[in-house]
Amino acid sequence: MAAHAATALAANLEYDIAIPEGWVLVSYRILESNLQNGINFQLGGGFYNVNEARSRVGVHAHLIPSSGHTRTRWIAQGGWEGVIDDAAVRDVTEIQSRPAEIYILAGQSNMVGGSAVPVDPVLDDVHPLISYLAGTTATHLGGKTGEMRPAVDPLQHYGGTVLGVGPGMAAARGMLATLATGRRIALVAAAKGGTSLVGTGSDWEAGSGDAYLNAVAQAQLALSMLPAGSAIRGLFWSQGESDNGPNVETSYPPAFQAMLTALRTDLGLPDLPAVILGPTPEGDPEGRLAAAQAALDETSGSGFATPGVRFVAGPAGMTVAGDDIHFSAAGNRQRGADAAVAMAALIA
């Protein structure tokens, strides 16, 4: 079932429809919103209440265990008014039974995408083959720790609520082309803004940093939650702004190598592929951080070249207005797509 006409909503929007037993993916776009309270979704004919108000412009999605229902209902709560479009209910029971290819999204703010606003309700769509494990709970934005949920920007990473677009979803969409028949993709949202890799006591310190340990635990949790045959396939890494400085070309590569070696060991995956997404050229004007990361690429010929690692340079001219450090939403979509090409080459 799908309704494709934009609808102004200040009360209820209801449809009579036969919904089968099993898992259903409910999605809709909010095109305009007064940001008051939000929309709640319910199923009738055997009552089911999602009880998660959504108010922000963008795509919203719920994965619901259906017992067989006959009615859908979008409810405007607490004075919410706005416009919604593409209200849809999809049967995803078979998809939910599929094993998943798991990709870890790690690093700092340019993986999180917190500054990369706004979410686009058309470009940043949900896909039934992509789910994710959130790093923080923000149910009004679709994320809840400990639950595998539909993946849609803004993904909720480790360490706080996110409102923007990171590169993770674009990377996942790009990886769809690599899927074997009968498989799907699951993301682990493990990045945290402002974190460092270099030095004793750093957030991503190999084997002991808080962010590192969280990423390992979340990846293992995701694997335990998904059907048999699921596997952790790769790491998408965007980090380094906190470590950039005069010595980054000598300090960063060995720190990354140590972190990746520990991650491969802790996950029991000695050949785990990793793609490093480079910084904004504007925020790295001397190119030191980009050079340090590029040296890790397995094809670099550098003494730091690391098997199973590829580097993808950040696109120029795609930063947040007035902020040279952070990529815009368009920039993160581009770098996510570029990262998927690099990851596909690693796993081919």
Coordinates of C-alpha atoms in Angstrom, one line a residue:
M1 CA 0.0 0.0 0.0
A2 CA 1.3 3.5 -0.8
A3 CA -0.3 6.9 -1.0
H4 CA 1.7 9.3 -3.2
A5 CA -0.3 12.5 -3.0
A6 CA 1.0 15.1 -0.6
T7 CA -1.6 15.5 2.2
A8 CA -2.0 18.4 4.6
L9 CA -2.6 16.8 8.0
A10 CA -3.9 18.3 11.2
A11 CA -6.0 15.4 12.5
N12 CA -5.9 11.8 11.3
L13 CA -5.1 10.1 8.0
E14 CA -6.6 6.6 7.7
Y15 CA -6.7 3.8 5.2
D16 CA -8.5 0.4 5.2
I17 CA -6.1 -2.2 4.0
A18 CA -5.4 -5.9 4.7
I19 CA -2.0 -6.1 6.3
P20 CA -0.5 -9.7 6.5
E21 CA 1.0 -11.3 9.5
G22 CA 4.7 -10.9 9.8
W23 CA 7.0 -7.9 9.6
V24 CA 5.9 -4.7 7.9
L25 CA 7.9 -1.6 7.1
V26 CA 5.8 1.6 7.5
S27 CA 7.2 4.8 6.0
Y28 CA 6.2 8.3 5.1
R29 CA 7.8 11.6 4.2
I30 CA 7.2 14.8 6.2
L31 CA 7.5 17.6 3.7
E32 CA 6.4 20.5 5.9
S33 CA 6.1 20.7 9.7
N34 CA 5.4 23.2 12.5
L35 CA 7.5 20.9 14.8
Q36 CA 4.8 20.7 17.4
N37 CA 4.8 17.3 19.1
G38 CA 4.4 15.1 15.9
I39 CA 2.8 12.2 14.1
N40 CA 2.1 8.9 15.7
F41 CA 1.3 5.7 13.8
Q42 CA -1.2 3.0 14.7
L43 CA -2.6 -0.2 13.2
G44 CA -6.2 -1.0 13.7
G45 CA -8.2 -4.3 13.4
G46 CA -6.1 -5.6 16.2
F47 CA -4.7 -2.5 17.8
Y48 CA -1.0 -1.7 17.6
N49 CA 0.4 1.7 18.7
V50 CA 3.9 2.7 17.8
N51 CA 3.8 5.5 20.3
E52 CA 6.7 7.5 18.8
A53 CA 5.9 11.0 17.7
R54 CA 7.8 12.2 14.6
S55 CA 7.8 15.9 13.6
R56 CA 10.9 16.7 11.6
V57 CA 11.0 17.1 7.8
G58 CA 12.4 13.9 6.3
V59 CA 11.6 10.3 5.9
H60 CA 10.3 8.4 8.9
A61 CA 10.0 4.6 9.1
H62 CA 8.9 1.9 11.6
L63 CA 9.5 -1.8 11.5
I64 CA 6.4 -3.4 13.1
P65 CA 5.5 -7.0 13.9
S66 CA 2.0 -7.4 12.4
S67 CA -0.5 -9.9 13.7
G68 CA -2.8 -9.2 10.7
H69 CA -4.4 -5.8 10.7
T70 CA -7.1 -4.1 8.6
R71 CA -6.4 -0.4 9.1
T72 CA -3.6 2.2 9.2
R73 CA -3.8 5.5 11.0
W74 CA -1.4 8.5 11.1
I75 CA -2.4 10.7 14.0
A76 CA -1.4 14.4 14.3
Q77 CA -0.7 14.9 18.0
G78 CA -0.4 17.9 20.3
G79 CA -1.1 20.6 17.7
W80 CA 1.1 19.1 15.0
E81 CA 0.3 20.4 11.5
G82 CA 2.2 19.7 8.3
V83 CA 2.3 17.9 5.0
I84 CA 3.1 14.2 4.5
D85 CA 3.7 12.2 1.3
D86 CA 4.4 8.7 0.2
A87 CA 2.7 6.9 3.1
A88 CA 3.5 3.3 2.6
V89 CA 3.2 -0.1 4.2
R90 CA 5.5 -2.9 2.8
D91 CA 5.6 -6.6 3.8
V92 CA 9.2 -7.2 4.7
T93 CA 8.8 -10.6 6.4
E94 CA 11.0 -12.4 3.9
I95 CA 13.6 -9.7 4.0
Q96 CA 13.8 -9.8 7.8
S97 CA 14.7 -13.5 7.6
R98 CA 17.7 -12.9 5.4
P99 CA 21.3 -12.8 6.7
A100 CA 22.9 -9.5 6.6
E101 CA 26.2 -7.9 5.5
I102 CA 27.2 -5.7 8.5
Y103 CA 29.2 -2.5 8.0
I104 CA 30.6 -0.5 10.9
L105 CA 30.4 3.3 10.7
A106 CA 33.0 4.7 12.9
G107 CA 35.0 7.9 13.5
Q108 CA 34.0 11.4 14.5
S109 CA 31.7 14.2 13.4
N110 CA 32.1 13.8 9.7
M111 CA 30.8 10.3 10.0
V112 CA 28.0 11.3 12.3
G113 CA 26.9 14.2 10.0
G114 CA 25.4 16.3 12.8
S115 CA 26.2 19.6 11.0
A116 CA 25.0 18.3 7.6
V117 CA 21.4 19.6 7.7
P118 CA 18.8 19.5 6.5
V119 CA 17.8 16.0 5.7
D120 CA 16.1 15.8 2.3
P121 CA 12.8 14.0 2.4
V122 CA 13.4 12.7 -1.2
L123 CA 17.1 12.1 -1.5
D124 CA 17.5 10.6 2.0
D125 CA 14.9 7.8 1.7
V126 CA 14.5 4.5 3.5
H127 CA 15.4 1.2 1.7
P128 CA 13.8 -2.1 2.8
L129 CA 17.1 -3.9 2.5
I130 CA 19.0 -1.5 4.8
S131 CA 18.6 -1.5 8.6
Y132 CA 20.8 -0.3 11.4
L133 CA 21.8 -0.5 15.1
A134 CA 21.7 2.9 16.7
G135 CA 24.4 4.1 19.1
T136 CA 22.0 6.3 21.1
T137 CA 18.3 6.4 21.8
A138 CA 16.3 9.2 20.0
T139 CA 13.0 7.5 19.1
H140 CA 11.6 10.8 17.7
L141 CA 14.3 10.4 15.1
G142 CA 14.0 6.7 14.7
G143 CA 16.9 5.4 16.8
K144 CA 16.8 3.1 19.8
T145 CA 19.8 1.4 21.3
G146 CA 19.6 -2.4 21.4
E147 CA 17.1 -2.6 18.5
M148 CA 17.7 -3.2 14.8
R149 CA 15.6 -0.5 13.0
P150 CA 15.0 0.8 9.5
A151 CA 18.0 2.8 8.5
V152 CA 17.1 6.4 7.5
D153 CA 18.9 9.7 8.0
P154 CA 19.6 11.0 10.5
L155 CA 21.3 7.9 11.8
Q156 CA 21.7 8.0 15.6
H157 CA 25.3 7.4 16.5
Y158 CA 27.2 6.9 19.7
G159 CA 27.3 9.8 22.0
G160 CA 24.3 12.1 21.3
T161 CA 21.3 13.0 19.2
V162 CA 22.0 13.6 15.5
L163 CA 19.9 15.8 13.1
G164 CA 22.0 15.7 9.9
V165 CA 23.1 13.5 7.1
G166 CA 26.3 11.4 7.4
P167 CA 27.9 9.3 4.6
G168 CA 26.7 6.0 6.0
M169 CA 23.4 5.7 4.2
A170 CA 24.9 6.7 0.8
A171 CA 27.6 4.1 1.4
A172 CA 25.0 1.4 2.2
R173 CA 23.0 2.3 -0.9
G174 CA 26.2 1.9 -3.0
M175 CA 26.8 -1.5 -1.4
L176 CA 23.4 -2.8 -2.5
A177 CA 24.9 -3.6 -5.9
T178 CA 27.3 -6.0 -4.2
L179 CA 24.7 -8.1 -2.4
A180 CA 24.2 -11.7 -3.3
T181 CA 20.7 -12.9 -3.7
G182 CA 18.9 -13.4 -0.4
R183 CA 21.0 -11.0 1.6
R184 CA 20.6 -7.5 3.1
I185 CA 22.7 -4.8 4.7
A186 CA 22.9 -3.8 8.4
L187 CA 24.8 -0.7 9.7
V188 CA 26.4 -0.2 13.1
A189 CA 26.3 3.5 13.9
A190 CA 29.3 3.8 16.2
A191 CA 30.8 7.2 15.5
K192 CA 31.1 10.0 18.0
G193 CA 31.8 13.7 17.4
G194 CA 35.0 15.2 18.7
T195 CA 36.9 12.0 19.3
S196 CA 40.6 11.3 18.8
L197 CA 42.7 8.4 17.7
V198 CA 46.3 9.4 18.5
G199 CA 47.8 9.1 21.9
T200 CA 47.4 7.3 25.1
G201 CA 43.9 7.5 26.5
S202 CA 42.4 8.6 23.2
D203 CA 38.8 7.7 22.4
W204 CA 39.7 5.3 19.7
E205 CA 42.9 3.9 21.3
A206 CA 43.4 0.3 20.2
G207 CA 41.8 -2.1 22.5
S208 CA 40.9 0.3 25.3
G209 CA 39.4 3.6 24.1
D210 CA 35.8 4.2 25.0
A211 CA 34.7 4.7 21.5
Y212 CA 36.7 1.7 20.3
L213 CA 35.2 -0.6 22.9
N214 CA 31.7 0.6 22.1
A215 CA 32.2 -0.1 18.4
V216 CA 33.4 -3.6 19.1
A217 CA 30.5 -4.3 21.4
Q218 CA 27.9 -2.8 19.0
A219 CA 29.3 -4.8 16.1
Q220 CA 29.1 -8.0 18.1
L221 CA 25.6 -7.2 19.3
A222 CA 24.4 -6.6 15.7
L223 CA 25.8 -9.9 14.7
S224 CA 24.1 -11.7 17.5
M225 CA 20.7 -10.0 16.6
L226 CA 20.7 -10.9 13.0
P227 CA 19.9 -14.3 11.3
A228 CA 22.5 -17.1 11.0
G229 CA 24.8 -16.5 8.2
S230 CA 25.2 -12.8 8.8
A231 CA 28.7 -11.5 8.8
I232 CA 30.7 -8.3 9.6
R233 CA 32.0 -7.2 6.2
G234 CA 33.8 -3.9 6.6
L235 CA 34.6 -0.7 8.3
F236 CA 33.8 2.8 7.0
W237 CA 36.1 5.2 8.9
S238 CA 35.9 9.1 8.9
Q239 CA 38.0 10.6 11.7
G240 CA 41.2 12.6 12.2
E241 CA 40.2 16.3 12.5
S242 CA 40.8 16.1 16.2
D243 CA 44.3 14.7 15.6
N244 CA 45.4 17.0 12.8
G245 CA 48.5 19.0 13.4
P246 CA 52.2 19.4 12.4
N247 CA 53.1 15.7 13.3
V248 CA 50.0 14.0 12.0
E249 CA 51.8 12.4 9.0
T250 CA 53.9 10.4 11.4
S251 CA 51.6 10.0 14.4
Y252 CA 48.3 9.1 12.6
P253 CA 49.2 6.1 10.4
P254 CA 50.6 3.9 13.2
A255 CA 47.7 4.8 15.5
F256 CA 45.3 3.8 12.8
Q257 CA 47.2 0.6 12.1
A258 CA 47.1 -0.4 15.7
M259 CA 43.4 0.4 16.0
L260 CA 42.6 -1.6 12.9
T261 CA 44.8 -4.6 14.0
A262 CA 43.0 -4.6 17.4
L263 CA 39.6 -4.4 15.8
R264 CA 40.4 -7.3 13.4
T265 CA 41.6 -9.3 16.3
D266 CA 38.7 -8.5 18.6
L267 CA 36.2 -9.4 15.9
G268 CA 38.1 -12.5 14.7
L269 CA 38.4 -11.0 11.2
P270 CA 42.1 -10.7 10.3
D271 CA 41.3 -9.4 6.9
L272 CA 38.5 -7.0 7.7
P273 CA 38.4 -4.3 4.9
A274 CA 38.5 -0.7 5.9
V275 CA 37.8 2.4 3.8
I276 CA 39.0 5.8 5.2
L277 CA 37.0 8.8 4.1
G278 CA 39.2 11.8 3.9
P279 CA 38.7 15.3 5.4
T280 CA 37.4 18.4 3.7
P281 CA 40.2 20.0 1.7
E282 CA 39.2 23.4 3.1
G283 CA 39.7 22.2 6.7
D284 CA 43.0 20.6 5.9
P285 CA 44.6 23.3 3.7
E286 CA 48.1 21.9 3.9
G287 CA 46.8 18.4 3.2
R288 CA 48.6 16.9 6.1
L289 CA 45.8 14.8 7.4
A290 CA 44.8 13.6 3.9
A291 CA 48.4 12.7 3.2
A292 CA 48.6 10.7 6.5
Q293 CA 45.4 8.8 5.6
A294 CA 46.3 8.3 2.0
A295 CA 49.6 6.7 3.1
L296 CA 47.6 3.9 4.7
D297 CA 46.0 2.9 1.4
E298 CA 47.2 -0.5 0.4
T299 CA 48.1 0.8 -3.1
S300 CA 50.0 3.9 -1.8
G301 CA 53.5 2.4 -1.9
S302 CA 54.2 4.1 1.4
G303 CA 55.8 2.4 4.3
F304 CA 52.4 2.7 6.1
A305 CA 50.5 1.0 3.3
T306 CA 48.1 -1.5 5.0
P307 CA 46.5 -4.5 3.3
G308 CA 42.8 -4.3 3.0
V309 CA 42.7 -0.5 3.4
R310 CA 41.6 2.1 0.8
F311 CA 41.5 5.9 1.1
V312 CA 38.9 8.1 -0.5
A313 CA 39.7 11.8 -0.7
G314 CA 37.0 14.2 0.5
P315 CA 35.3 16.3 -2.2
A316 CA 36.2 20.0 -2.4
G317 CA 33.6 22.8 -2.2
M318 CA 31.1 20.7 -0.3
T319 CA 31.3 22.0 3.3
V320 CA 28.7 23.4 5.6
A321 CA 28.3 27.2 5.1
G322 CA 30.7 29.0 7.3
D323 CA 32.4 25.8 8.5
D324 CA 35.5 24.5 6.7
I325 CA 35.7 21.3 8.8
H326 CA 32.4 19.7 8.2
F327 CA 30.9 18.3 5.0
S328 CA 27.4 19.4 3.9
A329 CA 24.6 16.9 3.4
A330 CA 25.5 16.8 -0.3
G331 CA 29.1 16.3 0.5
N332 CA 28.4 13.4 2.7
R333 CA 26.2 11.8 0.1
Q334 CA 29.0 12.1 -2.4
R335 CA 31.7 10.7 -0.1
G336 CA 29.5 7.9 1.0
A337 CA 28.9 6.9 -2.6
D338 CA 32.7 7.2 -3.3
A339 CA 33.4 5.1 -0.2
A340 CA 31.1 2.3 -1.4
V341 CA 33.1 2.1 -4.7
A342 CA 36.3 1.6 -2.7
M343 CA 34.7 -0.9 -0.4
A344 CA 33.3 -2.9 -3.3
A345 CA 36.8 -3.1 -4.8
L346 CA 38.1 -4.4 -1.5
I347 CA 35.6 -7.2 -1.1
A348 CA 35.4 -8.2 -4.8

